[in-house]
Each structure stands twice: as C-alpha cells, then as structure tokens.
Amino acid sequence: AQRVTQPEKLLSVFKGAPVELKCNYSYSGSPELFWYVQYSRQRLQLLLRHISRESIKGFTADLNKGETSFHLKKPFAQEEDSAMYYCALRGGSNYKLTFGKGTLLTVNP
Amino acid sequence: NAGVTQTPKFQVLKTGQSMTLQCAQDMNHNSMYWYRQDPGMGLRLIYYSASEGTTDKGEVPNGYNVSRLNKREFSLRLESAAPSQTSVYFCASSEQDQPQHFGDGTRLSIL
C-alpha cells in the first residue's frame, strides 16, 4: 500500500520568510514523488517532480529515501505563493497517483 | 491549447437524480483519471483508465460508473446522486510515466 502524509493542514508565514511544507510517504518500492499546487479555485498544476530536480518559482524539493520524505522548500516566500499544495506519490506500473491531504499555505504581507 | 476540458463547470442536483460529467483531452494521452476533492481529504481517485477500452476502480468507486468512450473522452456517471457525493470533481490525463494534467474541475452540489 502507498500512503502520503502532509502533517500540516495550514501553514502561515510572512513575506520574505523561509517556508517548508512537509511530506512523508510510505511505499515499499521505488516511488516517484510530485508536488502539485492549486491556486484559489483553479486547476491543479505540477510544481515539481523529484526526478527532474528543477527549481520552479524558487521552490525545491529533495527526495530523502532514508527519512521517506519529500519536503518542499522556498527560502523567501512571496504573497503569490499562497495556495494549496499537494504532495503525491506514484508507484508501480499503473501510473496512479496517491495524494496527501494538502497544506494550505498563506503568505502574509 | 485546451489540454483537459471538463463539462459542466457547475451543477446542482437533487438527491436521486442522475448525471454524467464529461472529460476530454487533446494531448493524445493513453491514461485518464477521475478524482474527487473534499475539504481535509485531498484528492481521492474514483476510477481510472490506463488505456482505451480499460477501466479500473480507484479508492472511492462506490456510487459511480465510468466510460472510456474513445482515447479522448472519459465520462463519470452518478446513477442516483446522494448528498455525500457533493464535491469538486477533477479529471486528469497522462502519458505513461509523465505527470498528470488536470482539468478545471466540476463543482457538484447535491441537495
């Protein structure tokens, strides 16, 4: 079975502060991890994929297999980063995604 | 550059009514998915179709049926709507091991 845990439902930071959204997973094989972002009442958009190791909108995430984590980080939060963030795991050959319950990030001015 | 298109965007139903949510993608993807999004629950997979002609149950399939009409279209049907099915429904598509692309969602309220 595969599981994704995002321990924080809500996260509030001030503009310019560092932000870290936590994601832990449970999967017996080699997972693929993603971060999706959903701005207010919009569709989900892919933010990061662990195998690409890119930095998108200043966000980075590193897969830590020892800690089974894929935390999302940004050194200086911006107000436009306010959104719902979902961590997702894909394992196996059927390409299904398992999502965490999401973290609502609010960046205050 | 439509991507994944869902119709309708909003719908209000009475308990017991039936309806079909439509989803179409123009990216020639083999796989398509239906999710529901509920507060505090994240996205949960209802049904998916790995390829044209195949469908499989996801995490929460009860009360729903799907049809993969062709490679482009994947519909979700509620035969007898219940208030517990009030939710935002998202369709997504992907090509094999590529990331999933999502539609704008359908907000469904059942009274």
PDB file of C-alpha atoms in Angstrom:
ATOM      1  CA  ALA A   1       0.000   0.000   0.000  1.00  0.00           C
ATOM      2  CA  GLN A   2       1.147   3.534  -0.632  1.00  0.00           C
ATOM      3  CA  ARG A   3       0.452   6.492   1.578  1.00  0.00           C
ATOM      4  CA  VAL A   4       1.317  10.182   1.592  1.00  0.00           C
ATOM      5  CA  THR A   5       1.193  12.246   4.753  1.00  0.00           C
ATOM      6  CA  GLN A   6       1.206  16.015   4.880  1.00  0.00           C
ATOM      7  CA  PRO A   7       1.173  16.741   8.603  1.00  0.00           C
ATOM      8  CA  GLU A   8       0.209  20.421   8.353  1.00  0.00           C
ATOM      9  CA  LYS A   9      -3.258  21.346   7.120  1.00  0.00           C
ATOM     10  CA  LEU A  10      -2.472  25.047   7.416  1.00  0.00           C
ATOM     11  CA  LEU A  11       0.801  26.951   7.274  1.00  0.00           C
ATOM     12  CA  SER A  12       1.092  30.698   7.650  1.00  0.00           C
ATOM     13  CA  VAL A  13       4.276  32.679   7.105  1.00  0.00           C
ATOM     14  CA  PHE A  14       5.236  36.275   6.453  1.00  0.00           C
ATOM     15  CA  LYS A  15       6.502  37.523   3.128  1.00  0.00           C
ATOM     16  CA  GLY A  16      10.238  37.034   2.842  1.00  0.00           C
ATOM     17  CA  ALA A  17      10.358  34.248   5.423  1.00  0.00           C
ATOM     18  CA  PRO A  18      11.526  30.729   4.570  1.00  0.00           C
ATOM     19  CA  VAL A  19       8.840  28.134   4.089  1.00  0.00           C
ATOM     20  CA  GLU A  20       8.915  24.350   4.294  1.00  0.00           C
ATOM     21  CA  LEU A  21       5.936  22.167   3.516  1.00  0.00           C
ATOM     22  CA  LYS A  22       6.387  18.666   4.836  1.00  0.00           C
ATOM     23  CA  CYS A  23       5.607  15.461   3.014  1.00  0.00           C
ATOM     24  CA  ASN A  24       6.290  11.928   4.186  1.00  0.00           C
ATOM     25  CA  TYR A  25       5.470   8.803   2.274  1.00  0.00           C
ATOM     26  CA  SER A  26       5.112   5.086   2.720  1.00  0.00           C
ATOM     27  CA  TYR A  27       5.863   2.777  -0.184  1.00  0.00           C
ATOM     28  CA  SER A  28       7.744  -0.474  -0.398  1.00  0.00           C
ATOM     29  CA  GLY A  29       9.298   0.075  -3.811  1.00  0.00           C
ATOM     30  CA  SER A  30      10.948   2.970  -5.607  1.00  0.00           C
ATOM     31  CA  PRO A  31       8.460   5.822  -5.642  1.00  0.00           C
ATOM     32  CA  GLU A  32       8.169   8.857  -7.830  1.00  0.00           C
ATOM     33  CA  LEU A  33       7.211  11.987  -5.915  1.00  0.00           C
ATOM     34  CA  PHE A  34       5.494  15.141  -7.080  1.00  0.00           C
ATOM     35  CA  TRP A  35       4.346  18.457  -5.708  1.00  0.00           C
ATOM     36  CA  TYR A  36       1.191  19.957  -7.211  1.00  0.00           C
ATOM     37  CA  VAL A  37      -0.100  23.465  -6.483  1.00  0.00           C
ATOM     38  CA  GLN A  38      -3.665  24.714  -6.676  1.00  0.00           C
ATOM     39  CA  TYR A  39      -4.264  28.459  -6.634  1.00  0.00           C
ATOM     40  CA  SER A  40      -7.651  29.644  -5.490  1.00  0.00           C
ATOM     41  CA  ARG A  41     -10.383  27.827  -7.436  1.00  0.00           C
ATOM     42  CA  GLN A  42      -8.015  26.829 -10.228  1.00  0.00           C
ATOM     43  CA  ARG A  43      -6.874  23.519 -11.578  1.00  0.00           C
ATOM     44  CA  LEU A  44      -4.006  21.607 -10.064  1.00  0.00           C
ATOM     45  CA  GLN A  45      -0.686  22.363 -11.684  1.00  0.00           C
ATOM     46  CA  LEU A  46       2.505  20.386 -11.473  1.00  0.00           C
ATOM     47  CA  LEU A  47       5.078  22.282  -9.447  1.00  0.00           C
ATOM     48  CA  LEU A  48       7.914  19.800  -9.058  1.00  0.00           C
ATOM     49  CA  ARG A  49       8.820  16.253  -9.936  1.00  0.00           C
ATOM     50  CA  HIS A  50      11.638  14.688  -7.961  1.00  0.00           C
ATOM     51  CA  ILE A  51      13.378  13.076 -10.905  1.00  0.00           C
ATOM     52  CA  SER A  52      13.740  16.381 -12.739  1.00  0.00           C
ATOM     53  CA  ARG A  53      15.495  18.092  -9.822  1.00  0.00           C
ATOM     54  CA  GLU A  54      14.404  21.502 -11.099  1.00  0.00           C
ATOM     55  CA  SER A  55      13.667  24.667  -9.146  1.00  0.00           C
ATOM     56  CA  ILE A  56      10.280  26.086 -10.089  1.00  0.00           C
ATOM     57  CA  LYS A  57       9.168  29.515  -8.824  1.00  0.00           C
ATOM     58  CA  GLY A  58      12.019  29.311  -6.316  1.00  0.00           C
ATOM     59  CA  PHE A  59      10.747  26.049  -4.808  1.00  0.00           C
ATOM     60  CA  THR A  60      12.918  22.974  -4.411  1.00  0.00           C
ATOM     61  CA  ALA A  61      12.315  19.526  -3.002  1.00  0.00           C
ATOM     62  CA  ASP A  62      14.714  16.690  -2.343  1.00  0.00           C
ATOM     63  CA  LEU A  63      13.728  13.079  -2.044  1.00  0.00           C
ATOM     64  CA  ASN A  64      15.171  11.601   1.153  1.00  0.00           C
ATOM     65  CA  LYS A  65      14.707   7.861   0.934  1.00  0.00           C
ATOM     66  CA  GLY A  66      16.164   7.286   4.388  1.00  0.00           C
ATOM     67  CA  GLU A  67      13.558   9.523   6.009  1.00  0.00           C
ATOM     68  CA  THR A  68      10.926   8.757   3.337  1.00  0.00           C
ATOM     69  CA  SER A  69      10.347  12.460   2.908  1.00  0.00           C
ATOM     70  CA  PHE A  70       9.942  14.934   0.057  1.00  0.00           C
ATOM     71  CA  HIS A  71       9.667  18.300   1.751  1.00  0.00           C
ATOM     72  CA  LEU A  72       9.031  21.425  -0.341  1.00  0.00           C
ATOM     73  CA  LYS A  73      11.166  24.454   0.457  1.00  0.00           C
ATOM     74  CA  LYS A  74      11.492  28.059  -0.559  1.00  0.00           C
ATOM     75  CA  PRO A  75      13.970  30.441   1.048  1.00  0.00           C
ATOM     76  CA  PHE A  76      11.870  33.610   0.669  1.00  0.00           C
ATOM     77  CA  ALA A  77       8.090  33.265   0.460  1.00  0.00           C
ATOM     78  CA  GLN A  78       6.049  35.628  -1.714  1.00  0.00           C
ATOM     79  CA  GLU A  79       2.392  36.563  -1.349  1.00  0.00           C
ATOM     80  CA  GLU A  80       1.628  34.930  -4.698  1.00  0.00           C
ATOM     81  CA  ASP A  81       2.781  31.613  -3.237  1.00  0.00           C
ATOM     82  CA  SER A  82      -0.422  31.468  -1.207  1.00  0.00           C
ATOM     83  CA  ALA A  83      -2.163  28.317  -2.416  1.00  0.00           C
ATOM     84  CA  MET A  84      -2.996  24.719  -1.605  1.00  0.00           C
ATOM     85  CA  TYR A  85      -0.057  22.383  -2.032  1.00  0.00           C
ATOM     86  CA  TYR A  86      -0.409  18.654  -2.564  1.00  0.00           C
ATOM     87  CA  CYS A  87       2.311  16.061  -2.342  1.00  0.00           C
ATOM     88  CA  ALA A  88       1.703  12.985  -4.491  1.00  0.00           C
ATOM     89  CA  LEU A  89       3.324   9.602  -4.948  1.00  0.00           C
ATOM     90  CA  ARG A  90       3.338   7.331  -7.947  1.00  0.00           C
ATOM     91  CA  GLY A  91       4.427   3.753  -7.557  1.00  0.00           C
ATOM     92  CA  GLY A  92       4.067   0.668  -9.670  1.00  0.00           C
ATOM     93  CA  SER A  93       3.253   0.320 -13.326  1.00  0.00           C
ATOM     94  CA  ASN A  94      -0.302   1.649 -13.406  1.00  0.00           C
ATOM     95  CA  TYR A  95       0.731   5.307 -13.086  1.00  0.00           C
ATOM     96  CA  LYS A  96      -1.884   6.101 -10.440  1.00  0.00           C
ATOM     97  CA  LEU A  97      -1.173   8.955  -8.067  1.00  0.00           C
ATOM     98  CA  THR A  98      -1.783   8.870  -4.334  1.00  0.00           C
ATOM     99  CA  PHE A  99      -2.239  12.359  -2.915  1.00  0.00           C
ATOM    100  CA  GLY A 100      -1.690  13.737   0.526  1.00  0.00           C
ATOM    101  CA  LYS A 101      -4.479  15.749   2.103  1.00  0.00           C
ATOM    102  CA  GLY A 102      -2.842  19.012   1.218  1.00  0.00           C
ATOM    103  CA  THR A 103      -1.363  22.007   3.027  1.00  0.00           C
ATOM    104  CA  LEU A 104      -2.895  25.452   2.662  1.00  0.00           C
ATOM    105  CA  LEU A 105      -0.085  27.977   2.609  1.00  0.00           C
ATOM    106  CA  THR A 106      -0.854  31.585   3.404  1.00  0.00           C
ATOM    107  CA  VAL A 107       1.855  34.181   2.923  1.00  0.00           C
ATOM    108  CA  ASN A 108       1.043  37.346   4.816  1.00  0.00           C
ATOM    109  CA  PRO A 109       2.289  40.780   3.755  1.00  0.00           C
TER     110      PRO A 109
ATOM    111  CA  ASN B   1      -4.214  24.839 -26.148  1.00  0.00           C
ATOM    112  CA  ALA B   2      -7.131  23.265 -24.256  1.00  0.00           C
ATOM    113  CA  GLY B   3      -5.439  20.305 -22.526  1.00  0.00           C
ATOM    114  CA  VAL B   4      -8.100  18.662 -20.341  1.00  0.00           C
ATOM    115  CA  THR B   5     -11.636  20.037 -20.671  1.00  0.00           C
ATOM    116  CA  GLN B   6     -14.407  19.248 -18.214  1.00  0.00           C
ATOM    117  CA  THR B   7     -18.108  19.981 -18.564  1.00  0.00           C
ATOM    118  CA  PRO B   8     -20.134  21.244 -16.862  1.00  0.00           C
ATOM    119  CA  LYS B   9     -18.230  23.578 -14.533  1.00  0.00           C
ATOM    120  CA  PHE B  10     -21.078  23.723 -12.007  1.00  0.00           C
ATOM    121  CA  GLN B  11     -24.115  21.576 -11.378  1.00  0.00           C
ATOM    122  CA  VAL B  12     -26.799  21.329  -8.721  1.00  0.00           C
ATOM    123  CA  LEU B  13     -28.755  18.102  -8.456  1.00  0.00           C
ATOM    124  CA  LYS B  14     -31.482  16.748  -6.274  1.00  0.00           C
ATOM    125  CA  THR B  15     -30.968  13.516  -4.382  1.00  0.00           C
ATOM    126  CA  GLY B  16     -31.716  10.584  -6.644  1.00  0.00           C
ATOM    127  CA  GLN B  17     -31.103  12.383  -9.923  1.00  0.00           C
ATOM    128  CA  SER B  18     -28.535  11.095 -12.354  1.00  0.00           C
ATOM    129  CA  MET B  19     -25.949  12.914 -14.391  1.00  0.00           C
ATOM    130  CA  THR B  20     -22.781  12.429 -16.387  1.00  0.00           C
ATOM    131  CA  LEU B  21     -19.647  14.505 -16.049  1.00  0.00           C
ATOM    132  CA  GLN B  22     -17.728  14.820 -19.272  1.00  0.00           C
ATOM    133  CA  CYS B  23     -13.980  14.965 -19.750  1.00  0.00           C
ATOM    134  CA  ALA B  24     -11.982  15.278 -22.937  1.00  0.00           C
ATOM    135  CA  GLN B  25      -8.260  15.657 -23.545  1.00  0.00           C
ATOM    136  CA  ASP B  26      -6.468  16.721 -26.698  1.00  0.00           C
ATOM    137  CA  MET B  27      -2.953  15.568 -25.769  1.00  0.00           C
ATOM    138  CA  ASN B  28      -3.308  12.024 -27.140  1.00  0.00           C
ATOM    139  CA  HIS B  29      -2.742  10.604 -23.670  1.00  0.00           C
ATOM    140  CA  ASN B  30      -3.445   6.951 -23.027  1.00  0.00           C
ATOM    141  CA  SER B  31      -4.363   7.231 -19.348  1.00  0.00           C
ATOM    142  CA  MET B  32      -7.229   9.183 -17.828  1.00  0.00           C
ATOM    143  CA  TYR B  33      -8.421   9.595 -14.240  1.00  0.00           C
ATOM    144  CA  TRP B  34     -11.328  10.870 -12.191  1.00  0.00           C
ATOM    145  CA  TYR B  35     -10.757  12.310  -8.702  1.00  0.00           C
ATOM    146  CA  ARG B  36     -12.939  13.933  -6.122  1.00  0.00           C
ATOM    147  CA  GLN B  37     -11.635  16.720  -3.915  1.00  0.00           C
ATOM    148  CA  ASP B  38     -13.139  17.245  -0.489  1.00  0.00           C
ATOM    149  CA  PRO B  39     -12.013  19.621   2.291  1.00  0.00           C
ATOM    150  CA  GLY B  40      -9.473  17.946   4.525  1.00  0.00           C
ATOM    151  CA  MET B  41      -9.407  14.814   2.366  1.00  0.00           C
ATOM    152  CA  GLY B  42      -7.200  15.869  -0.525  1.00  0.00           C
ATOM    153  CA  LEU B  43      -7.821  14.222  -3.879  1.00  0.00           C
ATOM    154  CA  ARG B  44      -9.090  10.687  -3.967  1.00  0.00           C
ATOM    155  CA  LEU B  45      -9.109   8.534  -7.063  1.00  0.00           C
ATOM    156  CA  ILE B  46     -12.551   7.350  -8.121  1.00  0.00           C
ATOM    157  CA  TYR B  47     -11.794   5.459 -11.335  1.00  0.00           C
ATOM    158  CA  TYR B  48      -9.052   5.412 -13.899  1.00  0.00           C
ATOM    159  CA  SER B  49      -8.495   4.178 -17.404  1.00  0.00           C
ATOM    160  CA  ALA B  50      -4.976   3.055 -18.201  1.00  0.00           C
ATOM    161  CA  SER B  51      -5.762   2.871 -21.901  1.00  0.00           C
ATOM    162  CA  GLU B  52      -8.683   2.999 -24.299  1.00  0.00           C
ATOM    163  CA  GLY B  53     -11.037   0.127 -23.594  1.00  0.00           C
ATOM    164  CA  THR B  54      -9.987  -0.441 -19.980  1.00  0.00           C
ATOM    165  CA  THR B  55     -11.272   0.993 -16.722  1.00  0.00           C
ATOM    166  CA  ASP B  56     -10.415   0.179 -13.115  1.00  0.00           C
ATOM    167  CA  LYS B  57     -11.656   1.171  -9.691  1.00  0.00           C
ATOM    168  CA  GLY B  58      -9.749   3.595  -7.589  1.00  0.00           C
ATOM    169  CA  GLU B  59     -10.006   4.358  -3.903  1.00  0.00           C
ATOM    170  CA  VAL B  60     -13.642   5.531  -3.767  1.00  0.00           C
ATOM    171  CA  PRO B  61     -15.621   3.991  -6.669  1.00  0.00           C
ATOM    172  CA  ASN B  62     -18.949   3.303  -4.921  1.00  0.00           C
ATOM    173  CA  GLY B  63     -21.854   5.200  -6.434  1.00  0.00           C
ATOM    174  CA  TYR B  64     -20.039   5.949  -9.681  1.00  0.00           C
ATOM    175  CA  ASN B  65     -19.597   4.434 -13.113  1.00  0.00           C
ATOM    176  CA  VAL B  66     -17.255   5.423 -15.911  1.00  0.00           C
ATOM    177  CA  SER B  67     -16.994   5.035 -19.650  1.00  0.00           C
ATOM    178  CA  ARG B  68     -13.887   5.410 -21.751  1.00  0.00           C
ATOM    179  CA  LEU B  69     -15.709   6.389 -24.903  1.00  0.00           C
ATOM    180  CA  ASN B  70     -12.575   6.687 -27.011  1.00  0.00           C
ATOM    181  CA  LYS B  71      -8.994   7.769 -26.462  1.00  0.00           C
ATOM    182  CA  ARG B  72     -10.018  11.399 -25.920  1.00  0.00           C
ATOM    183  CA  GLU B  73     -13.055  11.059 -23.676  1.00  0.00           C
ATOM    184  CA  PHE B  74     -13.637   9.627 -20.214  1.00  0.00           C
ATOM    185  CA  SER B  75     -17.010  10.228 -18.578  1.00  0.00           C
ATOM    186  CA  LEU B  76     -18.115   9.812 -14.972  1.00  0.00           C
ATOM    187  CA  ARG B  77     -21.723   8.925 -14.197  1.00  0.00           C
ATOM    188  CA  LEU B  78     -23.692   9.252 -10.996  1.00  0.00           C
ATOM    189  CA  GLU B  79     -26.710   6.988 -11.359  1.00  0.00           C
ATOM    190  CA  SER B  80     -28.544   8.110  -8.217  1.00  0.00           C
ATOM    191  CA  ALA B  81     -26.918  11.145  -6.671  1.00  0.00           C
ATOM    192  CA  ALA B  82     -26.529  11.345  -2.905  1.00  0.00           C
ATOM    193  CA  PRO B  83     -25.597  14.349  -0.733  1.00  0.00           C
ATOM    194  CA  SER B  84     -22.318  12.582   0.147  1.00  0.00           C
ATOM    195  CA  GLN B  85     -21.305  12.998  -3.481  1.00  0.00           C
ATOM    196  CA  THR B  86     -21.264  16.765  -3.176  1.00  0.00           C
ATOM    197  CA  SER B  87     -17.693  17.555  -4.143  1.00  0.00           C
ATOM    198  CA  VAL B  88     -15.370  19.041  -6.715  1.00  0.00           C
ATOM    199  CA  TYR B  89     -14.550  16.510  -9.407  1.00  0.00           C
ATOM    200  CA  PHE B  90     -11.307  16.632 -11.354  1.00  0.00           C
ATOM    201  CA  CYS B  91     -10.399  14.764 -14.478  1.00  0.00           C
ATOM    202  CA  ALA B  92      -6.760  14.205 -15.393  1.00  0.00           C
ATOM    203  CA  SER B  93      -4.775  12.561 -18.144  1.00  0.00           C
ATOM    204  CA  SER B  94      -1.217  11.413 -18.611  1.00  0.00           C
ATOM    205  CA  GLU B  95       1.023   9.566 -20.965  1.00  0.00           C
ATOM    206  CA  GLN B  96       2.664   6.569 -19.325  1.00  0.00           C
ATOM    207  CA  ASP B  97       5.230   7.812 -16.823  1.00  0.00           C
ATOM    208  CA  GLN B  98       4.689  11.517 -17.475  1.00  0.00           C
ATOM    209  CA  PRO B  99       2.984  13.828 -14.951  1.00  0.00           C
ATOM    210  CA  GLN B 100      -0.781  14.063 -14.903  1.00  0.00           C
ATOM    211  CA  HIS B 101      -2.523  17.107 -16.373  1.00  0.00           C
ATOM    212  CA  PHE B 102      -5.711  18.256 -14.712  1.00  0.00           C
ATOM    213  CA  GLY B 103      -8.914  19.898 -15.885  1.00  0.00           C
ATOM    214  CA  ASP B 104     -10.558  22.901 -14.227  1.00  0.00           C
ATOM    215  CA  GLY B 105     -12.936  20.779 -12.201  1.00  0.00           C
ATOM    216  CA  THR B 106     -16.703  20.400 -11.850  1.00  0.00           C
ATOM    217  CA  ARG B 107     -18.364  21.728  -8.694  1.00  0.00           C
ATOM    218  CA  LEU B 108     -21.275  19.428  -7.941  1.00  0.00           C
ATOM    219  CA  SER B 109     -23.843  20.088  -5.219  1.00  0.00           C
ATOM    220  CA  ILE B 110     -26.474  17.542  -4.339  1.00  0.00           C
ATOM    221  CA  LEU B 111     -29.420  18.707  -2.304  1.00  0.00           C
TER     222      LEU B 111
END
